[in-house]
Coordinates of C-alpha atoms in Angstrom, one line a residue:
Chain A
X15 CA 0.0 0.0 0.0
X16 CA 2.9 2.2 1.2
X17 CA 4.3 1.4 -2.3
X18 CA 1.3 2.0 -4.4
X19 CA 1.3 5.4 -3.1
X20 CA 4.8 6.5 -3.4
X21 CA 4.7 5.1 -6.9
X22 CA 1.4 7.3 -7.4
X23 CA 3.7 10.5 -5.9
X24 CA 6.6 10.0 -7.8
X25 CA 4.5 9.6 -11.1
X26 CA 3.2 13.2 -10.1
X27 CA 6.6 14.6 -9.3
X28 CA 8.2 12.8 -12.7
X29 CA 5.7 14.9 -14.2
X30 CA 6.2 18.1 -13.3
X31 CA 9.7 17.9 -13.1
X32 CA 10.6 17.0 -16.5
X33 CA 8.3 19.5 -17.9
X34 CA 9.0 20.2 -21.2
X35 CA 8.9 16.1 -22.0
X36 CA 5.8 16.5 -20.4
X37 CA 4.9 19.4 -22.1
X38 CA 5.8 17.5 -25.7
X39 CA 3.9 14.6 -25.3
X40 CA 0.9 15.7 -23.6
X41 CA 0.3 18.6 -26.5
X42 CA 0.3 15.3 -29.0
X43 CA -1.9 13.8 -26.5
X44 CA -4.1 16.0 -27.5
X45 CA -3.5 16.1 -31.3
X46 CA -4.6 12.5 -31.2
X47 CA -7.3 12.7 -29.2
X48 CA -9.0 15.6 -31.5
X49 CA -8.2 13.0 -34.9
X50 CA -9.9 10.9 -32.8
X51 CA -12.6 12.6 -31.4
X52 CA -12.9 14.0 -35.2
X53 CA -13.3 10.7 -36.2
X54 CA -16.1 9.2 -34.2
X55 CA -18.5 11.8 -34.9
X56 CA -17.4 11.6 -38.6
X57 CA -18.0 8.1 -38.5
X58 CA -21.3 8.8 -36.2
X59 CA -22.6 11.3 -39.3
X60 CA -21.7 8.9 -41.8
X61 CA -24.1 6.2 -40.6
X62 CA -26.7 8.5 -39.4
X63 CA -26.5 10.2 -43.0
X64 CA -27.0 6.0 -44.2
X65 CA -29.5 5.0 -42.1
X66 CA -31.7 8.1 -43.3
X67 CA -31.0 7.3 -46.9
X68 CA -31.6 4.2 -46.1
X69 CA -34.7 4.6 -44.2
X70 CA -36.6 6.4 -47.0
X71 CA -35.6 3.8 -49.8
X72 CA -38.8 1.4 -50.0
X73 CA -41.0 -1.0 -51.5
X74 CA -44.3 0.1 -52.9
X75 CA -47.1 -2.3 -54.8
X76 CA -49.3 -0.5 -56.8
X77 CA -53.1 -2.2 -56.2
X78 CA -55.6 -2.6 -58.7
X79 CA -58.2 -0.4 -58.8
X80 CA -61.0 -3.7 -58.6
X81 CA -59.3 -4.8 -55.4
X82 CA -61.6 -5.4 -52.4
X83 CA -61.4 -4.2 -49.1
X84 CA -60.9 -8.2 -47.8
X85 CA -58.5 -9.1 -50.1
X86 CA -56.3 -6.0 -49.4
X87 CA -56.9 -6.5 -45.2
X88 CA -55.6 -10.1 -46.4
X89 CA -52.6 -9.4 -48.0
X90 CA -51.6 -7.0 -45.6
X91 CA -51.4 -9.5 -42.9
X92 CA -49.7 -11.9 -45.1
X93 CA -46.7 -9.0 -45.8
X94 CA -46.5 -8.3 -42.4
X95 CA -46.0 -11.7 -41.4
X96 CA -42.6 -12.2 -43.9
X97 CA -39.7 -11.9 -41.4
X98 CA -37.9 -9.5 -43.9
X99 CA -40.4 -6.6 -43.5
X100 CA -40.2 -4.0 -41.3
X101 CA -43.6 -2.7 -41.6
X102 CA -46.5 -2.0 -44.0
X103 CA -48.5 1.0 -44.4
X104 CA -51.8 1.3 -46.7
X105 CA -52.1 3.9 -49.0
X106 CA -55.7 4.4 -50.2
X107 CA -56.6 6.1 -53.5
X108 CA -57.4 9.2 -51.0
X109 CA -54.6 9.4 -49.5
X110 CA -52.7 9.0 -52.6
X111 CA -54.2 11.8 -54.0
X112 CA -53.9 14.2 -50.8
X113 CA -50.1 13.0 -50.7
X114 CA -49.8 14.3 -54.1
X115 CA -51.7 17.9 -53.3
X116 CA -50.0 18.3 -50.4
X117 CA -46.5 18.4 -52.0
X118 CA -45.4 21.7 -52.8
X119 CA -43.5 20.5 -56.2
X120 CA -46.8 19.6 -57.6
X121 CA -49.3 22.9 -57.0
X122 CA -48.8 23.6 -60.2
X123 CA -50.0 20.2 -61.6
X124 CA -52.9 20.1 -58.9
X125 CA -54.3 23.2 -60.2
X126 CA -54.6 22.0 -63.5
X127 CA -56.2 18.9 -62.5
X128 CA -58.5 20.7 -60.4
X129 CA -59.8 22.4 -63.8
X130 CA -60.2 19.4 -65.8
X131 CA -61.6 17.2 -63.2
X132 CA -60.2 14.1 -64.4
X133 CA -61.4 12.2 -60.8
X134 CA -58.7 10.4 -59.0
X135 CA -56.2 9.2 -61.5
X136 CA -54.1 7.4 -57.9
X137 CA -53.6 4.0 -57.6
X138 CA -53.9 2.4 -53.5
X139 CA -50.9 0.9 -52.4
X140 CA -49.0 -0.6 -50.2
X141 CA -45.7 1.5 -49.0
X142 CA -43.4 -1.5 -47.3
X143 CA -40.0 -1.3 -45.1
X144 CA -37.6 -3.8 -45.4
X145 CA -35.1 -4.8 -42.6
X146 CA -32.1 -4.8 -45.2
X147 CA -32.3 -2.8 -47.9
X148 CA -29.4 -5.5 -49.1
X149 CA -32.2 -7.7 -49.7
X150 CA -35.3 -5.7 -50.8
X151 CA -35.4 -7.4 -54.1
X152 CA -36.1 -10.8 -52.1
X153 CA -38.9 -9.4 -50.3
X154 CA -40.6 -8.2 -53.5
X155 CA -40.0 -11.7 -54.7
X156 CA -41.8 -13.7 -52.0
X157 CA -44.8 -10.7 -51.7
X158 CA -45.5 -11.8 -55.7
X159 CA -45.9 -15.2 -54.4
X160 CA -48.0 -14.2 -51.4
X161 CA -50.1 -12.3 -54.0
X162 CA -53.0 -15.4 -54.4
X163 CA -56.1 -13.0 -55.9
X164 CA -53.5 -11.0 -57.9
X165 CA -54.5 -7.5 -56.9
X166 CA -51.2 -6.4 -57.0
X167 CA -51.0 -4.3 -60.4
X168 CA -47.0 -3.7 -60.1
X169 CA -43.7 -3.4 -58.1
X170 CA -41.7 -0.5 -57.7
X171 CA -39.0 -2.5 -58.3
X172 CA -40.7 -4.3 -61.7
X173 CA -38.8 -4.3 -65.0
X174 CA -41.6 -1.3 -66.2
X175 CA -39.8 0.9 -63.1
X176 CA -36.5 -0.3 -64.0
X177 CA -34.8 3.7 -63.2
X178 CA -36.4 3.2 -59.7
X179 CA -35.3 0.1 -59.1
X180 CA -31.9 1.3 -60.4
X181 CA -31.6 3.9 -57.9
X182 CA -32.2 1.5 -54.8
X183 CA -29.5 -0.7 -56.1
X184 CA -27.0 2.2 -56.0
X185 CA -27.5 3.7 -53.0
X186 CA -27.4 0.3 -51.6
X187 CA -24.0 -0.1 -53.4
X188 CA -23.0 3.7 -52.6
X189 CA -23.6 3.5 -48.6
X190 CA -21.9 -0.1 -48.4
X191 CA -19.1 1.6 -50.1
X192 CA -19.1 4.5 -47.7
X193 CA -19.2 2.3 -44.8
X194 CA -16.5 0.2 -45.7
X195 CA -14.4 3.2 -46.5
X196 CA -15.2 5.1 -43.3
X197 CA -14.3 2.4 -41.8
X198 CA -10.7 1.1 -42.9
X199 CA -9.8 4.9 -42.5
X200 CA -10.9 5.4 -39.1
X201 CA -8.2 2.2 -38.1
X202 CA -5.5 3.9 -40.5
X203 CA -5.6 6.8 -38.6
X204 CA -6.3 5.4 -35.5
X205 CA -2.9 3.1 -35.8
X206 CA -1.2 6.6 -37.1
X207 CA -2.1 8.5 -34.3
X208 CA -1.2 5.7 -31.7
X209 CA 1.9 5.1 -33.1
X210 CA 2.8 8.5 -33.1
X211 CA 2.4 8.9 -29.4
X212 CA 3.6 5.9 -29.0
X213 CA 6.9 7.2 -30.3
X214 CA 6.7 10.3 -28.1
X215 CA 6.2 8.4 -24.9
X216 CA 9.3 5.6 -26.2
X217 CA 11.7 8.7 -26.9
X218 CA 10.7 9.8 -23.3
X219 CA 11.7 7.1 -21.6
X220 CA 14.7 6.6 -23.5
X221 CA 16.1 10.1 -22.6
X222 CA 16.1 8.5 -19.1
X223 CA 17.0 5.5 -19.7
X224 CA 19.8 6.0 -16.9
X225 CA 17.5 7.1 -14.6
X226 CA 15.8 3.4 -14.9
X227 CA 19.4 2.1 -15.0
X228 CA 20.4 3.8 -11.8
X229 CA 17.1 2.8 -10.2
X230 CA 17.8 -0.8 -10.6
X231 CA 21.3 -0.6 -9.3
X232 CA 19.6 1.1 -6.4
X233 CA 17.7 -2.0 -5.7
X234 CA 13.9 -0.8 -7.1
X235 CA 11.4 -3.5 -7.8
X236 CA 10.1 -3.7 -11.7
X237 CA 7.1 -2.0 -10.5
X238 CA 8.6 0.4 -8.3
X239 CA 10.5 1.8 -11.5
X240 CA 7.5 1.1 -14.0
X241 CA 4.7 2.2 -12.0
X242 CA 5.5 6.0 -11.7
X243 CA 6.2 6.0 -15.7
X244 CA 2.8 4.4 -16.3
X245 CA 1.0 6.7 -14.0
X246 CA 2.9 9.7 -16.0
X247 CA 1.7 8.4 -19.2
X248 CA -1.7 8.2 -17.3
X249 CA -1.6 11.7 -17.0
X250 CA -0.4 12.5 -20.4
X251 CA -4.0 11.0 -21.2
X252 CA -5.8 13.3 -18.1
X253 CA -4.1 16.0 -19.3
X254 CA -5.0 15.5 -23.3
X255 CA -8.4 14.8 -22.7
X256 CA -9.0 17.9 -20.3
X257 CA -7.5 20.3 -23.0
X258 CA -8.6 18.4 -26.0
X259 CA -12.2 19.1 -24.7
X260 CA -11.7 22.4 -23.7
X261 CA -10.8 23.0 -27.5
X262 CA -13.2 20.7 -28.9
X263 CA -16.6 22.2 -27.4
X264 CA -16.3 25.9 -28.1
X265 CA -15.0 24.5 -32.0
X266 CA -18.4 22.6 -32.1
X267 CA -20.8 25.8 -30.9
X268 CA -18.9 27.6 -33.5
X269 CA -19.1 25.4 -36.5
X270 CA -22.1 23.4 -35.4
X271 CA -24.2 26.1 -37.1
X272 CA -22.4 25.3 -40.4
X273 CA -22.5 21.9 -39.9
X274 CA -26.3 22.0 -39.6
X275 CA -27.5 24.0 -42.5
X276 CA -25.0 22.7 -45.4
X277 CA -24.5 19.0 -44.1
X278 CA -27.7 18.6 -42.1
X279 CA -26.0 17.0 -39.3
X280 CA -28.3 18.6 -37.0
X281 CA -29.3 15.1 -35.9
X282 CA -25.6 14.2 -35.1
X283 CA -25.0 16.9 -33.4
X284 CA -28.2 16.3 -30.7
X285 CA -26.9 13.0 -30.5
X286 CA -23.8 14.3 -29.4
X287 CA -24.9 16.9 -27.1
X288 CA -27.3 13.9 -25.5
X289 CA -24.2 11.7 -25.3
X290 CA -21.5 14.3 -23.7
X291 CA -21.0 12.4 -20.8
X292 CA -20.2 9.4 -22.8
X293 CA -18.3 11.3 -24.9
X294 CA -15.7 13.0 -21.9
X295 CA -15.9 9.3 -20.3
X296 CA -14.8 7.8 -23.9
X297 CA -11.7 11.2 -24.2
X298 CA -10.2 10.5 -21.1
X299 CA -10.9 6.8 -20.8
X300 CA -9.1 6.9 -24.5
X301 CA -6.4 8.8 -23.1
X302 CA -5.9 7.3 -20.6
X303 CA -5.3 4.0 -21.8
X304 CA -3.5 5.1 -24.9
X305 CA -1.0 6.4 -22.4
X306 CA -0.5 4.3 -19.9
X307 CA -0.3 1.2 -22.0
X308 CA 2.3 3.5 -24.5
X309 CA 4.5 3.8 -20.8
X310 CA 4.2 -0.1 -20.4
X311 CA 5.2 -1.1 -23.5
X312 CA 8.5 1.4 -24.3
X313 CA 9.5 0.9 -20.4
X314 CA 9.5 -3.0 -21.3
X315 CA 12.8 -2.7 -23.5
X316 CA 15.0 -0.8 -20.0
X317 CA 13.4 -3.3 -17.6
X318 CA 15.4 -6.6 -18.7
X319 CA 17.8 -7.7 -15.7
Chain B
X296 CA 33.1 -14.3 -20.6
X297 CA 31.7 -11.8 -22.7
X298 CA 30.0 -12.7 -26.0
X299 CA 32.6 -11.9 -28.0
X300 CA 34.7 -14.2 -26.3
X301 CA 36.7 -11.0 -24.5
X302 CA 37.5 -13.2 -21.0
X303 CA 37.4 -10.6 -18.6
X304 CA 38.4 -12.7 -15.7
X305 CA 39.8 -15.8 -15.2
X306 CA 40.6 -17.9 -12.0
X307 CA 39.5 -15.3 -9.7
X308 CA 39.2 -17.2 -6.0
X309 CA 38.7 -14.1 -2.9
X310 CA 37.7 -14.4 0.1
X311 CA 36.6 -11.7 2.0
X312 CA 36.4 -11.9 5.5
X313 CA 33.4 -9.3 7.3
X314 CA 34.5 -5.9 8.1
X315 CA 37.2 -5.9 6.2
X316 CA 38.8 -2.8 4.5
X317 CA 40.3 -4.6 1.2
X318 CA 41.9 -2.6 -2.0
X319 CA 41.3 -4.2 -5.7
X320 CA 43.9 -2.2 -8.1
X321 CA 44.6 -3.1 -12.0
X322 CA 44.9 -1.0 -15.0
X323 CA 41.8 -0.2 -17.0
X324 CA 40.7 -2.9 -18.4
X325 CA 41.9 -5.8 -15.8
X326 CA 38.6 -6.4 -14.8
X327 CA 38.3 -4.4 -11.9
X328 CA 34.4 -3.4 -13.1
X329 CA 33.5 -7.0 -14.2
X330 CA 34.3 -7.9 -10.7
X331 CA 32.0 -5.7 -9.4
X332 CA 29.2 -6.0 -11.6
X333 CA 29.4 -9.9 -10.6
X334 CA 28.9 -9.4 -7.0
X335 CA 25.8 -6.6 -7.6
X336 CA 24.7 -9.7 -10.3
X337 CA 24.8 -7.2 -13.3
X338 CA 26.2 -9.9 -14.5
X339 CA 26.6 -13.6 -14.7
X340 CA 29.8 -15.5 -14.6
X341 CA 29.7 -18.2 -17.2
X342 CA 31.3 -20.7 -14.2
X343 CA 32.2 -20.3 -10.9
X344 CA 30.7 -19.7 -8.1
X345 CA 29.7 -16.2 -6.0
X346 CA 28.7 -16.5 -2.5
X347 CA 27.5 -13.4 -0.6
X348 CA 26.9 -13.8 3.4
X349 CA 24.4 -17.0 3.0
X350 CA 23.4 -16.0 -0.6
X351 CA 24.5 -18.0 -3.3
X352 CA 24.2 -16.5 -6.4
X353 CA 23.2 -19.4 -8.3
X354 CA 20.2 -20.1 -6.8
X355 CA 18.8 -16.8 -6.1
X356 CA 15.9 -15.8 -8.8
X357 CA 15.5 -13.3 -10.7
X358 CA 12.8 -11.1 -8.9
X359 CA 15.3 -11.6 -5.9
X360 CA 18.0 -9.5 -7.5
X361 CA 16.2 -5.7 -6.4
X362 CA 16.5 -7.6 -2.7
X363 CA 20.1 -8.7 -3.2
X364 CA 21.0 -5.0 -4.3
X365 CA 19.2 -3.3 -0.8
X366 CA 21.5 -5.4 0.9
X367 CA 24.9 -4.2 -0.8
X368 CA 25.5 -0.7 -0.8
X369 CA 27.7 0.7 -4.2
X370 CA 29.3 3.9 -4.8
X371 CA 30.4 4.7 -8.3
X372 CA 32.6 6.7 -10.3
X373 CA 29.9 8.6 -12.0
X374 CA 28.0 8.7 -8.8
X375 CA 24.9 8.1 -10.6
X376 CA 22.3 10.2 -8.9
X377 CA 19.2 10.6 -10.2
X378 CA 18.6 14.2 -11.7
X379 CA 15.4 14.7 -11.3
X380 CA 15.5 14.2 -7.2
X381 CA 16.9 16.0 -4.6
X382 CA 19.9 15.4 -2.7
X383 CA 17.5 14.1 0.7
X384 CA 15.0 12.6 -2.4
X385 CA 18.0 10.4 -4.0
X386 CA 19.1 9.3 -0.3
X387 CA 15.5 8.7 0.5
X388 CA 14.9 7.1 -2.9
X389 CA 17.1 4.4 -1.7
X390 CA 14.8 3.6 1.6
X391 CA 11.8 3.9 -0.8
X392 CA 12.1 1.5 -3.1
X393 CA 12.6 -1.0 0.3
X394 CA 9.7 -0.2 1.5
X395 CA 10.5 1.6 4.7
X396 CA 7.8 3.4 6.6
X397 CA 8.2 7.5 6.0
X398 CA 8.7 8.0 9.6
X399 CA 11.3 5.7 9.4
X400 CA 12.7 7.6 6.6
X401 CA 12.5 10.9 7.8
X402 CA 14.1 10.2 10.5
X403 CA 17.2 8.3 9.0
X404 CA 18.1 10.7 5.7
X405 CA 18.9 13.8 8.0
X406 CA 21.3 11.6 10.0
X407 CA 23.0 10.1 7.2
X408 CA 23.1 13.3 5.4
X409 CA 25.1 14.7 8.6
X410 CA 27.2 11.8 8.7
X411 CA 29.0 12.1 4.8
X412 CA 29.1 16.4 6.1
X413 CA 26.0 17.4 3.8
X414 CA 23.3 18.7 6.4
X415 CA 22.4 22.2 4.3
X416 CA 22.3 20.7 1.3
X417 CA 19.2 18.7 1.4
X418 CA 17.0 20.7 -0.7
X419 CA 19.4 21.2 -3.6
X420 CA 19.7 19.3 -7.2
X421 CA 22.5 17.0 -8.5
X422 CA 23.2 19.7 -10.7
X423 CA 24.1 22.4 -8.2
X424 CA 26.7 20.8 -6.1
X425 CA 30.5 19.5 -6.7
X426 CA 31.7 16.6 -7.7
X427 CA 33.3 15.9 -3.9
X428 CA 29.8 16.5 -2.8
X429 CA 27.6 14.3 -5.8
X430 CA 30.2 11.6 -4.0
X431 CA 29.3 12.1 -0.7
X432 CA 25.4 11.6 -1.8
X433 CA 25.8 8.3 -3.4
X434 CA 28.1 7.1 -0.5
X435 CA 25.2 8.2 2.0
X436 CA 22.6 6.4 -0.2
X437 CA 24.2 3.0 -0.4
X438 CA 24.6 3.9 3.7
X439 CA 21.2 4.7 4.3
X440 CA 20.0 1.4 4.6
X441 CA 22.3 -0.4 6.7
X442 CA 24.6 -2.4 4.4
X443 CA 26.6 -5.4 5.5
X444 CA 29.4 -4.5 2.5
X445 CA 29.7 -1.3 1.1
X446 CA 31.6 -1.5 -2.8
X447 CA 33.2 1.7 -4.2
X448 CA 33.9 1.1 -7.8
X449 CA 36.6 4.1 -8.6
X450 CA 35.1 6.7 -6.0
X451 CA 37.9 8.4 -6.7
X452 CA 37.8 8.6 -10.4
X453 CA 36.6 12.0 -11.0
X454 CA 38.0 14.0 -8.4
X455 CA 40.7 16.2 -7.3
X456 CA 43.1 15.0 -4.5
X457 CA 41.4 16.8 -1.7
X458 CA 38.2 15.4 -2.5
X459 CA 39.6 12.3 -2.9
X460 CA 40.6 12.4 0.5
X461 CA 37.9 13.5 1.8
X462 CA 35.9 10.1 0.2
X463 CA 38.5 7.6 1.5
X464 CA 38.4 8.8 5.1
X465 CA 34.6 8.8 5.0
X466 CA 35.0 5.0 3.8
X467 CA 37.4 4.8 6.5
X468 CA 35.0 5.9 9.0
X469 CA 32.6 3.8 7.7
X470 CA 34.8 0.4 7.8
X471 CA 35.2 1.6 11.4
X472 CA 31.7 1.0 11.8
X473 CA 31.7 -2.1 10.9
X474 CA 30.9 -2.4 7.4
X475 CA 33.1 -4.3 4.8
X476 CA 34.2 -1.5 2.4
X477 CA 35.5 -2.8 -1.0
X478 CA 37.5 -0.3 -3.3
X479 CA 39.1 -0.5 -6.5
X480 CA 41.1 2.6 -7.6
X481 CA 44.2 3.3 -9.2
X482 CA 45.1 6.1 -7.7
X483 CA 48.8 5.1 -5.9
X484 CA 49.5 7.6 -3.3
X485 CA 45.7 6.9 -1.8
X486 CA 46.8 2.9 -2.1
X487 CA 49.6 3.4 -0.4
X488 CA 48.8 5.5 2.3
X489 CA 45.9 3.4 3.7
X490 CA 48.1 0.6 4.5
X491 CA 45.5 -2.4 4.1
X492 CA 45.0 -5.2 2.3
X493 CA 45.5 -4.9 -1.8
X494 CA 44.2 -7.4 -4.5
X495 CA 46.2 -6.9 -7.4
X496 CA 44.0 -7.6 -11.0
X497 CA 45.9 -8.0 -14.3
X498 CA 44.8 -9.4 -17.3
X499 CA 41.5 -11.0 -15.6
X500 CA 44.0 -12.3 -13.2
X501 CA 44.8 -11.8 -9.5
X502 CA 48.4 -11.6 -9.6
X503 CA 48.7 -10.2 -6.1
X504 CA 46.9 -10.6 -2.4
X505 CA 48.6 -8.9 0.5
X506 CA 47.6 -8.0 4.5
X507 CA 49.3 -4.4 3.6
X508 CA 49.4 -3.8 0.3
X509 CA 50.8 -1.4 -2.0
X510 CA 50.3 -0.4 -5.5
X511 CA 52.4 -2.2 -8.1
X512 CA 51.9 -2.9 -11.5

C-alpha cells in the first residue's frame, strides 16, 4: 500500500519535473485525441446520413383499382408476417391523391387537375420497409408469391420501373461503399495517431534511460521503477483529454451552425450533445489507456535484468 | 566471458572476510568493473561460483535481485544520482524502493546526510553541487540502509586530491563502523597511504593478495 502510493507520488513529481517532456507529449496527446474525437462523430454522421437514406428507400405495390377491401386487409397481414419486413402502411386512393396535393412540387399540376376534373387518377398501395435494404429485391419476390387473388397491379422494383429500381441498387452499393471506407480509414488513422504517441512516450523514456538504469542498481522492484512512468503516461491521457475538450466544445458551438445548414448534421450533433458524458468518459478513458499502455510497453525494452 | 569471447576474468578465487577494509587495483581494463558487476549480479559468470553472506548466487531468482542489491550498498565513479531528485529525495529514494515506513525515513536521511558532512544541502539538485559533494550523496545512499558491505567502484575517479581524500576517510570511517568497504582505484598515493589489504587484478587475473598492500603494477 505504502508502495502504491509513493509510486502514485513519484508519477506526479516525474511529471512536473521533467516538464518540457511533459509538455511535448501531452500537446500530442491532445492532437490524437481531437483525430480521434474527429473521427467518431465523422464516423457517427456517416451512418446517421445512411440509415436516413436508407430509411426512405422502400417498396411500394401498386393495387388494382377492382381490389376489395378483404383481399387487401388479407394481403396485408400476409406481408406483415414475412420476417424480412419492417412494416407496412396502406395507401388508399385518398390518401394518394392528398399526398400528391399536399407536395409543394406539384401545386402547379394540382391546379390543372382541379380544372379538368379528371377524378382520382391514384392507384392504393401498399408502402413497405424492409429490414435490409441488401435484400429488398427478395422481399418483392416472395410478396408476388403471397399475391394469391393478384391485386397487385406492379412493383416499384418491376422491370416497367427499371430507373427506380436502379436507384435503390445504388444507394445500396453507394452506402456499403461508404461504410467500408469510413471504416478502414478510421483504423489507419487510429494506428497513425497511436503510433505517433507511442513514439513520443518511447523517446521519453529513453532520454532517461539512466534514470531506470540507476534505479535498478539502487535495488527498485520492476514496479517500483514502471509504476510512476505508467502513472505519468496516465496523465499524459488526463491532461490530453481535459484540454482536447476544452478545444473541442467551443469549435463545435462555432461550427455546429455550419455543420447543420450545409450538411444537415443537426441530428448528429443532438446526439452528441445527448451523449457528452459518454463522450468526456470515452476522451479520457481513450487517453488514458493510450498512455498508460504506451508507458508499459517502451519501459519494457530498459526493464530486462 | 563476454560474448565476444573478450575473457574478462579468469581464476578469480577471494575471500573476504566481514569488516574488512580490502583494495582491488589493476589498469583499465583488468577487470576491476567485471568484478563488481558480478557481486551486484549485473552480470553472470559463465562458471564459478559467488557467495555473498548465505546467498549463493546461483540459486537466487530473478525477482530476488532488487533484494540482493538493498543489501549491498555501491558507490560509483559517476555517482549516478538521479537528476530529477533532490539530494535528501536520491538518499530517501534508496529507503523507498525497500519499502521503509516514511517516519522511518525521515528520520534516517537527516542523519545520514550529517554523517557524509551534507546537512544544508538537502533541498538542492545533482546539478548544483561538486563533484566531492555528488560523491558524498551516493556514498550516504548506499549507507542509508544499513549495508553489510559497502563496494566503491573508482570513487575516486573523477576528483581532485582533496576530495579524494575526503571520500577515502569517510570510507574509513565507515569500515570503522563495521561495514566491509571494498575499493578498487588506481590512484597510488591513496593505495599506499591506507596501508590495508590490496588485491592486485591484471589481465582478468589476480596476480597479487597482501595483509598491507601497495600499488604495483
Amino acid at each position: 500500500m505504502i508502495t502504491f502510493w509513493r509510486i502514485l507520488k513519484t508519477g506526479f513529481r516525474n511529471l512536473f519535473r521533467n516538464a518540457w517532456l511533459s509538455a511535448a507529449a501531452t500537446a500530442i496527446m491532445i492532437i490524437t485525441l481531437i483525430i480521434m474525437t474527429f473521427f467518431a462523430f465523422s464516423a457517427v454522421f456517416v451512418q446517421t446520413k445512411l440509415a436516413e437514406v436508407k430509411s426512405k428507400v422502400d417498396l411500394t405495390l401498386f393495387l388494382k383499382d377492382s381490389s376489395t377491401e378483404a383481399q387487401i386487409k388479407k394481403l396485408q397481414g400476409l406481408i406483415l408476417s414475412d420476417p424480412g419486413v419492417k412494416s407496412v402502411e396502406y395507401v388508399s386512393k385518398a390518401d394518394a391523391l392528398k399526398r400528391f396535393q399536399s407536395s409543394d412540387s406539384n401545386k402547379e399540376i394540382v391546379k390543372s387537375i382541379n380544372d379538368t376534373d379528371i377524378g382520382n387518377p391514384f392507384p392504393a398501395s401498399f408502402d413497405i420497409k424492409v429490414n435490409d435494404i441488401n435484400k429488398i429485391a427478395e422481399v418483392n419476390d416472395r410478396i408476388k408469391k403471397l399475391d394469391e387473388d393478384k391485386i397487385v397491379d406492379e412493383s416499384s422494383l418491376d422491370k416497367k420501373n427499371q430507373e427506380r429500381g436502379d436507384v435503390v441498387g445504388n444507394i445500396v452499393k453507394i452506402s456499403n461503399g461508404v461504410a467500408r471506407v469510413g471504416a478502414v480509414l478510421s483504423v489507419v488513422f487510429l494506428v497513425i495517431a497511436l503510433l505517433i504517441i507511442f513514439n513520443t512516450i518511447r523517446m521519453a523514456i529513453f532520454t532517461r534511460r539512466e534514470e531506470i538504469e540507476i534505479m535498478k542498481l539502487v535495488g527498485a522492484t520492476k514496479w517500483f521503477i514502471r509504476g510512476p512512468f505508467i502513472i505519468e503516461g496516465s496523465l499524459y491521457g488526463v491532461l490530453g483529454a481535459t484540454l482536447c475538450l476544452i478545444l473541442l466544445v467551443p469549435l463545435t458551438k462555432a461550427v455546429g451552425p455550419f455543420l447543420v445548414d450545409k450538411l444537415g448534421a443537426g441530428s448528429v450533433l443532438v446526439s452528441f450533445e445527448n451523449h457528452f458524458l459518454w463522450l468526456v468518459l470515452g476522451v479520457y478513458g481513450l487517453g488514458i489507456l493510450i498512455g498508460s499502455i504506451s508507458s508499459w510497453l517502451a519501459i519494457a525494452r530498459h526493464l530486462k535484468v | 566471458m563476454y560474448p565476444n569471447k573478450t575473457v574478462a576474468l579468469s581464476g578469480v578465487s577471494l575471500h573476504i572476510a566481514p569488516k574488512e577494509f580490502v583494495t582491488i587495483v589493476g589498469s583499465s581494463g583488468a577487470g576491476k568493473s567485471t568484478l563488481i558487476r558480478l557481486l551486484i549480479k549485473e552480470e553472470l559468470p559463465t562458471s564459478g561460483k559467488i557467495i555473498v553472506g548465505s546467498i549463493d548466487y546461483d540459486t537466487i531468482d530473478k525477482a530476488n535481485i532488487p533484494h540482493l542489491r538493498r543489501r549491498i550498498g555501491v558507490v560509483f565513479q559517476d555517482f549516478k544520482l538521479l537528476p530529477n531528485l533532490t539530494v535528501y529525495e536520491n538518499v530517501a529514494f534508496a529507503l523507498e524502493v525497500s519499502g521503509v515506513k516514511t517516519s522511518e525515513i525521515k528520520r534516517a536521511v537527516p542523519k545520514i546526510l550529517q554523517l557524509v558532512g551534507l546537512s544544508e544541502k538537502g533541498n538542492v539538485y545533482p546539478s548544483e553541487i561538486s563533484g566531492g559533494e555528488k560523491q558524498r550523496v551516493a556514498i550516504a545512499r548506499a549507507l542509508v540502509r544499513n549495508p553489510k558491505i559497502l563496494i566503491a567502484d573508482e570513487p575516486t575517479g573523477n576528483l581532485d586530491p582533496k576530495n579524494s581524500w575526503d571520500i577515502i576517510e569517510l570510507l574509513l570511517k565507515i569500515n570503522k563502523f563495521g561495514t566491509t568497504v571494498l575499493l578498487t582505484t588506481h590512484n597510488k598515493e591513496i593505495v599506499n597511504a591506507l596501508k590495508k589489504r590490496v588485491i592486485t587484478i591484471n589481465r582478468g587475473r589476480v596476480v597479487k593478495d597482501e595483509k598491507v598492500g601497495r600499488y604495483v603494477l
